[in-house]
Amino acid sequence: MRPKQHPVTNDIIRHLYYHGELTIPMLSKLTNLTVPTVGKLVEELLQQHILIVKGKAASSGGRCAFSYALNAGMAYCVVVCVERFTMRIAMTNIRNEFVTPITSVNIGIATPNEMLKILQQNVRRVINESGVNRKLIMGIGVAIPGLINKNSGINYSYFGNANRSTTEIFAKMFPYPVLVQHDMDVMARAEHIMGVGRRVENMLYLYLGATGIGLGIITNGQLYLGHEGFVGEIGHIPIADNNKLCHCGKTGCLETEISETALAAKILESIQGGASTILSSYLQNGNYELTLQHILQALHGGDPFTINLFSQLSEHLSKAITIVLHLLNPELIVLGGELSGAQQYLLLPIQQHLNKYALPQLLKNCRITISTMGTNAPLLGSVPFIVEHFLAEREAEPKSGKQRA
Amino acid sequence: MRPKQHPVTNDIIRHLYYHGELTIPMLSKLTNLTVPTVGKLVEELLQQHILIVKGKAASSGGRCAFSYALNAGMAYCVVVCVERFTMRIAMTNIRNEFVTPITSVNIGIATPNEMLKILQQNVRRVINESGVNRKLIMGIGVAIPGLINKNSGINYSYFGNANRSTTEIFAKMFPYPVLVQHDMDVMARAEHIMGVGRRVENMLYLYLGATGIGLGIITNGQLYLGHEGFVGEIGHIPIADNNKLCHCGKTGCLETEISETALAAKILESIQGGASTILSSYLQNGNYELTLQHILQALHGGDPFTINLFSQLSEHLSKAITIVLHLLNPELIVLGGELSGAQQYLLLPIQQHLNKYALPQLLKNCRITISTMGTNAPLLGSVPFIVEHFLAEREAEPKSGKQRA
DNA sequence: CGAACTTTATAAAATATTTTAAATAGGCTA
DNA sequence: TAGCCTATTTAAAATATTTTATAAAGTTCG
């Protein structure tokens, strides 16, 4: 008997999720509903404990409005991210806040089936230990690297093979919806919803990881996934004239210059060629491996060799950034991933090189910054996906009983 | 007294514009309104002569539905495109059909002010000669090359300088809204709305012109303009290791390999080096200039040298296509512009080279084809912009008198 | 400090849209 | 060609949302 109301309350919840805190007149503008209508709906949502009164907003010349927010205890998300050596799991509330510690599990060289087991066990443990009412869990978000088909859920790296859809596998494993997403897209979304990219319509998230490079794209205010979800494969753009063979089989890929192994190899070569750097000390006593951690440590320690190394690396990166800048004219480019830990040692040379390569009109109004979300991005970025899915389901629902609260 | 109805009838008009012909149940699904509601609104629009009954749709197992379409005489657009040597002007109806011949005016090396005068005079003439009721003209669409700021309308090529907004200039010149757009975006839109890209959510339009290269981008079903409208600057991607100086000041730009002058220079060099080609015959009697027309003629005439030339050109092009393919995972790539006249001599080698460069997962479900709209694209592509603007204005309108019909 | 103005919230009447139900029209099969 | 099935159309009742009007709670300025 309420044909439109249910979708409309979802709209209110959605806006409150993205804005955090809103007044009735603000919601009226955002939803295109009149103030009395929004007033009634908010009243209803308050009674269902979906909303809470947050306080009074500052007056803008008249009676000051009450502001409302989502009740943090209204709904929860389980978030998982799969990384090189570990899988991290935690629970958040609907306000993007962690409500459990982040569990980190070693995954070693687990087979797809072992990975599934590890995931299942640990997700269950996190849910148990959280003490949260299971009915309030909206879903599970899983961020994984590699190519993931956005329609079938088929991916070519974890949890299965080219024939098994992860979506189907997980549907049998959990009583909650499980959303598997490319980690790049999850991080881009995190940055866009709760990081430096808030309210930005067109932005790029450039992930500079130890093992690879990727790009997450936000166009017209929404995540762009492309036809099948294979967006942002920037690591294999032929950009370097170095003749180095990439693991993809081609030469000159961006990734042959920018990765932990590429950096380590370059350093080793230089040291053998007589270069003087603090990094030599790590290579004593039969230890021939340099990790990114060592390199970043040397960098922030002020080692001139390493600083120069990052300046060189920035040159290649700048060429790639120039390409995406010229193609997509973003308002903001966010740099994330382990390599972005280089901070100013990366950002400043990039900006310098961009002045050389990029068209000034495009560069002028494009901000470039380093992510401040750290390792939380691939976890928190799943929350908006889960919230959207939850609200979409809620809309499709037969208008049966009252909603969870 | 009709708070929502007006926007809703606009929605019906919009859907009919994009689909051409629809039944009431189809409109009901598209608008999220019930069949009785749509029925009433359609009845109203029929009485206002905005819609016409098109015929009966084929039955799908029951009573067959009437199908409705926009009345071609309901509204008109003036469309203009500015090209290298000429300005072309015509009038269309709201169904993307020309209702006047296409007027072509020589613009030589006109100054910005002269250009404005030429445009004004000829647009007026086309309107006069069309005999169309001026009240039915929705607006004027102008497609121009170069960088155009999507917000201010400031462009750096025609009709003004970096300080004058074309939007403002035109507002004083005509009693109709004038929409100035980048020609690349207009052509991409044409291809997306009425060309090979109909119903495609994610596509790229690659313009291969005599003087430059550009990219129009459709993401999530809508034209992507970027932060300021400077999207698709693909001509200056550093892709060639040829050390040729580009007019932008850098070397190795894609445009240094793919353009009329680049091709002509290459041919001349080869001929001087002793190559045998039918093109030599054009260079007799003191004529040292080769146009793209000559080259395409030789190509389709089967000249082996020219065929080979296009195969080489395709290699560079394929590298650029690989980049955008890897970054944006489109469903469709449409090739347009004068160079696309090479047809299979361009398409086949591109596909061959792509097999070498691109990741198979990305290539597999991406169709690449050559535009079939020819020189109409930059004219007809303005129509959807004008229609959208018209409908947006109509929505904002105070719900005063009845609408034009 | 109170009058005038502005903004927000609520109540009652008006109206658009939906739901439910019944009628109509075409295709398919016997 | 009659009768059944399905889909479209129209009609009437129910309900959500808007409009209009009024009250309440702030700010600003004389």
Tab-separated table of C-alpha atoms (C1' of nucleotides) in Angstrom, chain A residues 1-3 32-34 37 56 59 61-63, chain D residues 14-20 23-27:
chain	number	residue	atom	x	y	z
A	1	MET	CA	0.000	0.000	0.000
A	2	ARG	CA	3.009	2.253	-0.124
A	3	PRO	CA	4.141	2.127	-3.693
A	32	ASN	CA	13.398	16.267	-4.914
A	33	LEU	CA	10.674	15.738	-2.354
A	34	THR	CA	8.919	18.491	-0.428
A	37	THR	CA	7.068	14.600	2.843
A	56	LYS	CA	21.016	21.288	15.614
A	59	SER	CA	21.201	28.813	11.600
A	61	GLY	CA	19.293	33.439	9.173
A	62	GLY	CA	16.212	31.757	10.553
A	63	ARG	CA	15.037	28.943	12.754
D	14	DA	C1'	-6.880	3.926	-2.706
D	15	DT	C1'	-2.814	6.267	-1.409
D	16	DA	C1'	1.414	9.163	-1.681
D	17	DT	C1'	2.936	13.560	-2.513
D	18	DT	C1'	2.387	18.274	-3.315
D	19	DT	C1'	0.436	22.801	-2.483
D	20	DT	C1'	-1.037	26.190	0.493
D	23	DA	C1'	2.961	28.117	13.531
D	24	DA	C1'	7.480	28.023	15.662
D	25	DA	C1'	12.279	29.287	16.331
D	26	DG	C1'	16.126	31.732	15.135
D	27	DT	C1'	18.827	36.201	13.406
